[in-house]
Tab-separated table of C-alpha atoms in Angstrom:
chain	number	residue	atom	x	y	z
A	1	MET	CA	42.642	-26.188	-28.379
A	2	SER	CA	41.108	-27.509	-31.212
A	3	GLU	CA	40.974	-26.000	-34.398
A	4	GLN	CA	36.809	-25.723	-34.200
A	5	THR	CA	37.700	-24.503	-30.574
A	6	GLN	CA	39.719	-21.524	-31.802
A	7	GLU	CA	37.446	-20.316	-34.141
A	8	ARG	CA	34.620	-20.143	-31.852
A	9	GLY	CA	36.772	-18.287	-30.127
A	10	GLY	CA	37.683	-15.944	-32.548
A	11	SER	CA	36.130	-12.779	-34.100
A	12	ALA	CA	33.963	-14.967	-36.499
A	13	ARG	CA	31.735	-16.119	-33.187
A	14	ARG	CA	28.055	-15.781	-33.672
A	15	VAL	CA	26.497	-15.341	-30.358
A	16	VAL	CA	22.582	-15.923	-30.203
A	17	VAL	CA	20.873	-15.141	-26.717
A	18	VAL	CA	17.250	-16.209	-26.292
A	19	GLY	CA	15.391	-13.857	-24.437
A	20	ALA	CA	15.031	-10.001	-24.682
A	21	GLY	CA	14.506	-10.048	-20.849
A	22	MET	CA	16.742	-8.157	-18.391
A	23	ALA	CA	19.259	-11.139	-18.660
A	24	GLY	CA	19.319	-11.268	-22.644
A	25	VAL	CA	19.550	-7.586	-23.021
A	26	GLN	CA	22.609	-7.711	-20.441
A	27	THR	CA	23.939	-9.989	-21.623
A	28	ALA	CA	24.410	-8.832	-25.282
A	29	VAL	CA	25.295	-5.291	-23.786
A	30	ALA	CA	28.031	-7.330	-21.623
A	31	LEU	CA	29.695	-8.958	-24.846
A	32	ARG	CA	30.235	-5.655	-26.332
A	33	GLU	CA	31.181	-4.192	-23.014
A	34	GLN	CA	33.561	-6.790	-22.700
A	35	GLY	CA	35.057	-6.462	-25.949
A	36	PHE	CA	33.712	-9.549	-28.476
A	37	THR	CA	33.724	-8.627	-31.582
A	38	GLY	CA	31.525	-11.369	-33.249
A	39	THR	CA	27.945	-11.445	-34.084
A	40	VAL	CA	25.376	-10.930	-31.331
A	41	THR	CA	21.487	-11.974	-31.947
A	42	LEU	CA	19.129	-10.902	-29.627
A	43	ILE	CA	15.904	-13.025	-29.832
A	44	GLY	CA	12.223	-12.476	-28.437
A	45	ALA	CA	9.104	-13.636	-28.568
A	46	GLU	CA	7.316	-10.574	-27.650
A	47	PRO	CA	7.083	-7.998	-30.546
A	48	HIS	CA	7.624	-5.043	-28.600
A	49	PRO	CA	11.237	-3.614	-27.838
A	50	PRO	CA	12.798	-5.298	-25.110
A	51	TYR	CA	11.741	-3.466	-21.787
A	52	ASP	CA	12.039	-3.820	-17.913
A	53	ARG	CA	9.703	-5.801	-15.890
A	54	PRO	CA	9.485	-4.201	-12.573
A	55	PRO	CA	7.368	-1.046	-13.586
A	56	LEU	CA	4.698	-3.075	-15.177
A	57	SER	CA	3.238	-3.837	-11.709
A	58	LYS	CA	3.691	0.208	-10.825
A	59	ALA	CA	4.162	2.778	-13.260
A	60	VAL	CA	3.103	1.114	-16.411
A	61	LEU	CA	-0.004	-0.518	-14.709
A	62	LEU	CA	-0.835	3.085	-12.718
A	63	GLY	CA	-1.004	5.192	-16.358
A	64	THR	CA	2.294	6.954	-15.258
A	65	ALA	CA	4.273	5.607	-17.627
A	66	ASP	CA	3.501	4.255	-20.906
A	67	GLY	CA	6.209	1.787	-21.226
A	68	SER	CA	9.564	0.823	-19.985
A	69	ALA	CA	11.868	0.325	-22.985
A	70	PHE	CA	15.963	-0.042	-21.808
A	71	ASP	CA	17.169	3.003	-22.727
A	72	ILE	CA	20.033	1.108	-25.208
A	73	ASP	CA	21.363	1.838	-29.041
A	74	PHE	CA	21.201	-1.833	-30.294
A	75	GLU	CA	22.121	-0.589	-33.754
A	76	ALA	CA	24.923	1.347	-32.431
A	77	LEU	CA	26.094	-1.526	-30.215
A	78	GLY	CA	26.436	-3.875	-33.540
A	79	ILE	CA	23.783	-6.281	-32.240
A	80	GLU	CA	20.611	-7.484	-33.803
A	81	VAL	CA	17.514	-7.616	-32.303
A	82	ARG	CA	14.984	-10.205	-33.645
A	83	LEU	CA	11.309	-9.274	-32.363
A	84	GLY	CA	8.607	-11.555	-32.672
A	85	CYS	CA	10.371	-14.404	-32.793
A	86	GLU	CA	9.504	-17.466	-30.857
A	87	ALA	CA	12.000	-20.123	-29.830
A	88	LEU	CA	11.028	-23.661	-30.680
A	89	ALA	CA	14.207	-26.234	-29.835
A	90	VAL	CA	17.849	-26.629	-29.518
A	91	ARG	CA	19.982	-28.883	-31.565
A	92	PRO	CA	22.724	-29.009	-29.589
A	93	GLY	CA	24.798	-31.508	-32.047
A	94	ASP	CA	24.594	-28.965	-35.221
A	95	HIS	CA	24.620	-25.961	-33.274
A	96	LEU	CA	21.166	-24.842	-34.159
A	97	LEU	CA	18.366	-22.835	-32.759
A	98	ASP	CA	14.830	-23.714	-34.123
A	99	THR	CA	12.545	-20.345	-34.070
A	100	SER	CA	9.395	-19.676	-35.602
A	101	ALA	CA	11.215	-17.772	-37.884
A	102	GLY	CA	13.606	-20.685	-39.341
A	103	PRO	CA	16.964	-22.474	-37.926
A	104	VAL	CA	19.149	-19.857	-36.414
A	105	PRO	CA	22.829	-21.063	-36.295
A	106	TYR	CA	25.019	-20.405	-33.478
A	107	ASP	CA	28.442	-20.978	-32.002
A	108	ALA	CA	27.362	-19.927	-28.500
A	109	LEU	CA	24.054	-19.525	-27.356
A	110	VAL	CA	22.381	-18.026	-24.142
A	111	LEU	CA	19.078	-18.805	-22.678
A	112	ALA	CA	17.763	-16.112	-21.026
A	113	THR	CA	14.131	-17.159	-21.294
A	114	GLY	CA	13.083	-16.208	-17.728
A	115	ALA	CA	9.692	-16.950	-15.949
A	116	GLU	CA	6.202	-17.628	-16.717
A	117	PRO	CA	3.369	-17.156	-14.142
A	118	LEU	CA	1.406	-20.287	-13.427
A	119	ARG	CA	-1.915	-20.272	-14.585
A	120	LEU	CA	-4.927	-21.049	-12.049
A	121	PRO	CA	-6.670	-24.524	-12.971
A	122	GLY	CA	-9.803	-24.334	-14.372
A	123	ALA	CA	-9.749	-20.542	-15.188
A	124	ASP	CA	-8.186	-20.117	-18.799
A	125	GLY	CA	-10.726	-18.727	-20.921
A	126	VAL	CA	-12.717	-17.106	-18.799
A	127	PRO	CA	-13.268	-13.479	-19.088
A	128	GLY	CA	-12.271	-11.116	-16.634
A	129	VAL	CA	-9.001	-13.921	-15.407
A	130	HIS	CA	-5.282	-11.671	-15.724
A	131	LEU	CA	-1.950	-12.258	-15.156
A	132	LEU	CA	0.743	-9.608	-14.785
A	133	ARG	CA	4.018	-10.822	-16.698
A	134	THR	CA	4.013	-8.723	-19.683
A	135	LEU	CA	3.856	-5.380	-21.046
A	136	ASP	CA	0.464	-6.382	-22.554
A	137	ASP	CA	-0.631	-7.831	-19.567
A	138	ALA	CA	-0.525	-4.334	-18.058
A	139	ALA	CA	-2.494	-2.540	-20.801
A	140	ARG	CA	-5.091	-4.973	-20.323
A	141	LEU	CA	-5.282	-4.629	-17.094
A	142	ARG	CA	-4.752	-0.950	-16.653
A	143	PRO	CA	-8.655	0.009	-17.678
A	144	VAL	CA	-9.730	-2.028	-15.059
A	145	LEU	CA	-8.056	0.178	-12.600
A	146	THR	CA	-9.200	3.376	-14.432
A	147	ALA	CA	-12.725	1.623	-13.928
A	148	GLN	CA	-12.251	0.673	-10.213
A	149	HIS	CA	-13.636	-2.760	-10.373
A	150	ASP	CA	-13.565	-4.772	-7.735
A	151	VAL	CA	-10.921	-6.849	-7.926
A	152	VAL	CA	-9.722	-10.386	-6.794
A	153	VAL	CA	-5.954	-11.392	-6.417
A	154	VAL	CA	-5.473	-14.838	-6.075
A	155	GLY	CA	-1.853	-15.143	-4.346
A	156	ALA	CA	-0.369	-13.057	-1.255
A	157	GLY	CA	3.311	-13.400	-2.509
A	158	TRP	CA	5.424	-10.371	-3.786
A	159	ILE	CA	3.630	-9.939	-7.208
A	160	GLY	CA	0.242	-10.181	-5.503
A	161	ALA	CA	1.180	-7.694	-3.137
A	162	GLU	CA	2.903	-5.149	-5.843
A	163	PHE	CA	-0.532	-5.325	-7.472
A	164	ALA	CA	-3.030	-4.904	-4.537
A	165	THR	CA	-0.994	-1.970	-3.973
A	166	ALA	CA	-1.602	-0.418	-7.273
A	167	ALA	CA	-5.144	-1.327	-7.129
A	168	ARG	CA	-5.736	0.456	-4.192
A	169	GLU	CA	-3.829	3.558	-5.446
A	170	ALA	CA	-6.391	3.376	-8.187
A	171	GLY	CA	-9.485	3.362	-5.855
A	172	CYS	CA	-10.303	-0.174	-6.567
A	173	ALA	CA	-12.066	-2.420	-4.117
A	174	VAL	CA	-9.490	-5.212	-3.577
A	175	THR	CA	-9.855	-8.809	-1.939
A	176	VAL	CA	-6.695	-11.085	-2.075
A	177	VAL	CA	-7.369	-14.482	-1.434
A	178	GLU	CA	-4.127	-16.699	-0.040
A	179	ALA	CA	-4.375	-20.680	0.345
A	180	ALA	CA	-1.627	-20.646	2.753
A	181	ASP	CA	-1.870	-19.324	6.443
A	182	ARG	CA	-0.171	-15.912	5.639
A	183	PRO	CA	1.321	-13.875	3.119
A	184	LEU	CA	4.437	-14.592	1.103
A	185	ALA	CA	4.381	-18.170	2.983
A	186	GLY	CA	6.632	-19.823	0.126
A	187	ALA	CA	9.173	-16.716	0.680
A	188	LEU	CA	10.057	-16.333	4.569
A	189	PRO	CA	9.080	-17.663	7.611
A	190	ALA	CA	5.719	-17.460	9.653
A	191	GLU	CA	7.216	-15.136	12.305
A	192	VAL	CA	8.698	-13.053	9.523
A	193	ALA	CA	5.734	-12.661	7.685
A	194	ALA	CA	3.362	-12.354	10.711
A	195	PRO	CA	3.582	-8.235	10.715
A	196	MET	CA	3.075	-7.982	6.831
A	197	THR	CA	-0.321	-9.071	7.510
A	198	GLY	CA	-1.602	-6.187	8.936
A	199	TRP	CA	-0.321	-4.243	5.959
A	200	TYR	CA	-3.337	-4.844	4.002
A	201	ALA	CA	-6.296	-3.774	6.439
A	202	ASP	CA	-3.825	-0.745	6.848
A	203	ALA	CA	-4.254	0.148	2.763
A	204	GLY	CA	-7.876	-0.725	2.757
A	205	ALA	CA	-7.866	-4.430	1.091
A	206	VAL	CA	-9.039	-7.722	2.329
A	207	LEU	CA	-6.943	-10.543	3.193
A	208	ARG	CA	-8.136	-14.657	3.132
A	209	THR	CA	-5.533	-16.473	4.544
A	210	ARG	CA	-6.677	-20.447	4.007
A	211	ALA	CA	-8.492	-19.649	1.523
A	212	ARG	CA	-8.664	-22.017	-1.543
A	213	VAL	CA	-10.013	-21.450	-5.209
A	214	ALA	CA	-12.793	-23.856	-5.863
A	215	ARG	CA	-13.651	-21.980	-9.418
A	216	VAL	CA	-13.474	-18.950	-11.283
A	217	GLU	CA	-17.092	-17.868	-12.956
A	218	PRO	CA	-17.282	-14.947	-15.338
A	219	GLY	CA	-17.956	-11.963	-12.472
A	220	ALA	CA	-17.038	-14.004	-9.113
A	221	VAL	CA	-14.343	-16.144	-7.572
A	222	VAL	CA	-16.111	-19.130	-5.411
A	223	LEU	CA	-14.165	-20.385	-2.932
A	224	ASP	CA	-13.998	-23.776	-1.499
A	225	ASP	CA	-16.188	-22.981	1.392
A	226	GLY	CA	-18.609	-21.647	-1.005
A	227	THR	CA	-18.240	-17.973	-0.068
A	228	ARG	CA	-18.613	-16.184	-3.504
A	229	LEU	CA	-16.481	-13.334	-4.125
A	230	PRO	CA	-17.610	-10.464	-6.676
A	231	ALA	CA	-14.682	-9.749	-9.051
A	232	GLY	CA	-14.700	-7.703	-11.964
A	233	ALA	CA	-11.141	-8.973	-12.429
A	234	VAL	CA	-9.341	-11.532	-10.977
A	235	VAL	CA	-5.284	-11.134	-11.341
A	236	VAL	CA	-3.592	-14.587	-10.485
A	237	GLY	CA	-0.012	-14.196	-8.865
A	238	VAL	CA	0.118	-17.774	-7.740
A	239	GLY	CA	3.930	-18.263	-8.952
A	240	ALA	CA	6.077	-18.949	-11.291
A	241	ARG	CA	8.315	-21.556	-13.203
A	242	PRO	CA	11.207	-21.223	-15.243
A	243	ALA	CA	10.117	-20.973	-19.384
A	244	THR	CA	11.923	-23.708	-20.342
A	245	ALA	CA	9.479	-26.234	-21.563
A	246	TRP	CA	10.883	-25.735	-25.282
A	247	LEU	CA	13.803	-27.206	-24.562
A	248	ALA	CA	12.478	-30.733	-24.272
A	249	GLY	CA	14.361	-33.479	-26.124
A	250	SER	CA	17.786	-31.133	-26.502
A	251	GLY	CA	19.645	-32.644	-23.646
A	252	ILE	CA	19.869	-29.662	-21.802
A	253	ALA	CA	19.519	-31.245	-18.063
A	254	LEU	CA	16.738	-29.467	-16.131
A	255	GLY	CA	16.015	-29.363	-12.739
A	256	ALA	CA	13.500	-30.225	-10.582
A	257	HIS	CA	11.413	-27.023	-11.223
A	258	GLY	CA	11.831	-26.937	-14.784
A	259	GLU	CA	15.509	-24.877	-14.803
A	260	VAL	CA	18.274	-25.317	-16.867
A	261	LEU	CA	20.594	-26.682	-14.071
A	262	ALA	CA	24.051	-24.203	-14.765
A	263	ASP	CA	27.535	-24.883	-13.346
A	264	ASP	CA	29.144	-21.530	-11.706
A	265	ARG	CA	29.848	-20.001	-14.710
A	266	LEU	CA	26.419	-20.581	-15.959
A	267	ARG	CA	27.179	-23.007	-18.458
A	268	ALA	CA	24.657	-25.498	-19.589
A	269	SER	CA	25.293	-29.176	-19.366
A	270	VAL	CA	25.538	-29.506	-23.352
A	271	PRO	CA	28.581	-27.407	-24.740
A	272	ASP	CA	28.623	-23.799	-25.969
A	273	VAL	CA	24.950	-23.339	-24.028
A	274	HIS	CA	24.794	-21.269	-21.171
A	275	ALA	CA	21.346	-20.002	-19.305
A	276	VAL	CA	21.596	-17.071	-17.383
A	277	GLY	CA	18.330	-15.147	-15.032
A	278	ASP	CA	15.080	-16.763	-14.056
A	279	CYS	CA	15.166	-19.643	-16.431
A	280	ALA	CA	18.589	-21.341	-14.656
A	281	SER	CA	19.842	-22.630	-10.956
A	282	PHE	CA	23.354	-22.280	-10.289
A	283	PRO	CA	25.501	-24.050	-7.093
A	284	SER	CA	26.181	-21.608	-4.379
A	285	GLY	CA	29.614	-21.955	-2.892
A	286	ARG	CA	28.566	-19.706	-0.491
A	287	TYR	CA	25.267	-21.086	0.904
A	288	GLY	CA	26.294	-24.994	0.098
A	289	GLU	CA	23.259	-25.636	-2.638
A	290	ARG	CA	21.926	-24.837	-5.418
A	291	LEU	CA	19.760	-21.521	-5.855
A	292	LEU	CA	16.937	-20.552	-8.531
A	293	VAL	CA	17.049	-17.020	-8.187
A	294	HIS	CA	13.523	-15.458	-9.865
A	295	HIS	CA	14.301	-11.813	-9.134
A	296	TRP	CA	15.812	-8.410	-11.609
A	297	ASP	CA	19.246	-8.377	-9.692
A	298	ASN	CA	19.856	-11.822	-10.723
A	299	ALA	CA	18.992	-11.103	-13.856
A	300	LEU	CA	21.615	-8.288	-13.870
A	301	GLN	CA	24.592	-9.526	-12.376
A	302	GLY	CA	24.833	-13.185	-14.242
A	303	PRO	CA	25.437	-11.746	-17.629
A	304	ARG	CA	28.464	-10.270	-16.650
A	305	THR	CA	29.865	-13.967	-16.165
A	306	VAL	CA	28.412	-15.372	-19.143
A	307	ALA	CA	29.915	-12.777	-21.385
A	308	ALA	CA	33.243	-13.295	-19.556
A	309	ASP	CA	33.100	-17.170	-19.968
A	310	ILE	CA	32.136	-16.393	-23.667
A	311	VAL	CA	35.144	-13.955	-24.419
A	312	GLY	CA	37.447	-16.031	-22.355
A	313	ALA	CA	36.783	-18.874	-24.636
A	314	ALA	CA	39.277	-17.520	-27.340
A	315	THR	CA	41.983	-16.756	-24.650
A	316	GLY	CA	41.615	-19.964	-21.947
A	317	GLU	CA	40.611	-17.604	-19.656
A	318	PRO	CA	37.043	-18.890	-17.461
A	319	ALA	CA	34.882	-16.066	-15.926
A	320	GLU	CA	35.057	-15.924	-12.249
A	321	VAL	CA	32.917	-18.225	-10.579
A	322	TYR	CA	29.263	-16.730	-9.922
A	323	ASP	CA	28.296	-16.691	-6.324
A	324	PRO	CA	26.374	-13.137	-5.685
A	325	VAL	CA	24.900	-12.519	-2.428
A	326	PRO	CA	20.957	-12.671	-3.734
A	327	TYR	CA	19.116	-9.337	-3.624
A	328	PHE	CA	15.405	-7.792	-4.786
A	329	TRP	CA	12.969	-5.285	-3.516
A	330	SER	CA	9.331	-4.836	-3.453
A	331	GLU	CA	7.184	-1.853	-2.880
A	332	GLN	CA	4.039	-2.380	-1.077
A	333	PHE	CA	1.107	-0.817	0.646
A	334	GLY	CA	3.567	2.410	1.196
A	335	ARG	CA	6.752	0.114	2.444
A	336	PHE	CA	9.855	-0.269	0.765
A	337	VAL	CA	10.877	-3.949	2.028
A	338	GLN	CA	14.493	-5.241	0.857
A	339	TYR	CA	15.771	-8.605	0.995
A	340	ALA	CA	19.817	-9.710	0.787
A	341	GLY	CA	21.146	-13.324	0.959
A	342	HIS	CA	19.741	-16.774	1.539
A	343	HIS	CA	18.036	-17.727	5.205
A	344	THR	CA	17.444	-21.400	5.303
A	345	ALA	CA	20.357	-22.559	7.008
A	346	ALA	CA	20.536	-19.975	9.296
A	347	ASP	CA	20.697	-20.912	13.194
A	348	THR	CA	20.029	-17.715	14.542
A	349	VAL	CA	17.535	-14.804	13.712
A	350	LEU	CA	17.692	-11.571	15.344
A	351	TRP	CA	15.645	-8.515	14.904
A	352	ARG	CA	16.520	-4.581	14.673
A	353	GLY	CA	13.329	-2.732	15.930
A	354	ASP	CA	9.984	-3.014	16.305
A	355	PRO	CA	7.991	-4.923	13.701
A	356	ALA	CA	4.565	-2.849	14.543
A	357	GLY	CA	6.327	0.202	13.634
A	358	PRO	CA	7.313	1.437	9.757
A	359	ALA	CA	10.984	0.494	9.632
A	360	TRP	CA	12.419	-2.720	10.907
A	361	THR	CA	14.992	-5.272	10.339
A	362	VAL	CA	15.278	-9.145	10.297
A	363	CYS	CA	19.153	-10.632	10.347
A	364	TRP	CA	19.579	-14.565	9.874
A	365	LEU	CA	22.998	-15.680	11.155
A	366	ARG	CA	25.134	-18.564	10.864
A	367	GLU	CA	27.737	-19.308	13.373
A	368	ASN	CA	27.561	-15.479	14.154
A	369	ARG	CA	28.114	-14.427	10.514
A	370	LEU	CA	25.334	-12.773	8.661
A	371	VAL	CA	23.963	-14.978	5.869
A	372	ALA	CA	20.585	-12.608	5.125
A	373	LEU	CA	18.532	-9.852	5.961
A	374	LEU	CA	14.672	-8.611	5.550
A	375	ALA	CA	14.989	-4.662	5.943
A	376	VAL	CA	11.187	-2.963	5.949
A	377	GLY	CA	11.995	1.113	5.588
A	378	ARG	CA	15.731	0.319	6.618
A	379	PRO	CA	17.472	0.673	3.126
A	380	ARG	CA	20.791	1.831	5.232
A	381	ASP	CA	20.829	-1.802	7.201
A	382	LEU	CA	20.429	-3.427	3.859
A	383	ALA	CA	23.337	-1.706	1.785
A	384	GLN	CA	25.574	-2.698	4.896
A	385	GLY	CA	24.658	-5.781	5.911
A	386	ARG	CA	24.806	-7.081	1.961
A	387	ARG	CA	28.832	-5.777	2.274
A	388	LEU	CA	29.104	-8.134	5.593
A	389	ILE	CA	27.318	-11.279	3.796
A	390	ALA	CA	29.723	-10.966	0.786
A	391	ALA	CA	32.533	-10.304	3.524
A	392	GLY	CA	31.108	-13.200	6.107
A	393	THR	CA	32.184	-11.170	8.612
A	394	ALA	CA	31.724	-12.296	12.337
A	395	LEU	CA	29.264	-10.132	14.449
A	396	ASP	CA	28.821	-9.051	17.592
A	397	THR	CA	25.032	-10.407	17.922
A	398	ARG	CA	24.432	-7.811	21.158
A	399	LEU	CA	25.401	-4.647	19.181
A	400	LEU	CA	23.695	-6.169	15.691
A	401	ALA	CA	20.231	-6.319	17.552
A	402	ASP	CA	20.488	-2.522	18.435
A	403	PRO	CA	18.259	-0.781	16.020
A	404	ALA	CA	20.139	2.602	17.075
A	405	ARG	CA	23.434	1.347	16.200
A	406	PRO	CA	24.629	1.238	12.422
A	407	LEU	CA	24.657	-2.189	11.500
A	408	LYS	CA	28.694	-2.280	10.413
A	409	ALA	CA	29.100	-1.404	14.083
A	410	ALA	CA	28.451	-4.942	14.806
A	411	VAL	CA	31.451	-6.198	13.249
A	412	ALA	CA	32.941	-8.363	16.413
């Protein structure tokens, strides 16, 4: 071990975490929990104290909560938090992070900048057009719901459905415009997404599929077939991409979606840099492909690996390989939807329950082993299924298809 590496592995090490969302905050906290005694600096571009994002589309938006700040005493943990500080560039050879407040030296750098929402072409600067990612976004949208404006949501993905749910609860007239032929087209196969189409009408929202936006005007959305939809507000939910444009020229390898290409311990391609959460992809041995997971649970789990790898640099004990069973949930139109795993390599799709009913589950298997499942109103299926995916247990598909039996009872 070189003298430089020993120095960076000792108590004098400086860790800088870029991004004060879930992934960044949890990395800083995990470093202290795992015994790191050097300096920890958490850098956030927003002026607000670090906060959790899922409540933005629910409680914060509807005014039942003012915010969702993390209940963490950063001072007591010895974590320096620099807010309103934008990361501009990384100079790996010099171990320097350039920021809007000047250069910040590091011995270990953690990239946790998350993802940023895609914008609707031609809509920038048009009054009444909104994104929903930040606390400020939610604050701007709250009076829209209070005034019960006609709302057009562009995109029937997870965030579009959650916002449409909140807007209907607030009494707004809601039209959701989706270019694909179904909701959640980028996330789920057609036969699985099909039952969800009716949820919109059940909630009093209008869903228009195969509908493309030609332009947005003040007070209206014009579709490519000439249809003009009145819109007191337009909410854009057409996807997100890793917030990594600022890394251009750094030498840090990025993937096709702009994500940091991390290894199985979430190390980036240059020394002493890790990447975690929505801004990074990692190779999954479980699924045999690289995964880019834009969900809260990944931002919660990954930091433990990053912290263990940084702490382990002093002892020569690397972190365990990061290969989680991906998980996320969504609350929409009165339903609790949960998903675990990764279904693209499945060879069998199996249903538990009637998708026309209030509670059902879809199971994806490969060689009779569960690789993913989607549970609607069946949290026990999700909890048991997630463990079965992790274990790689062989299942009896006949027993698995019986919704009256616990999912774990299908173990072959």
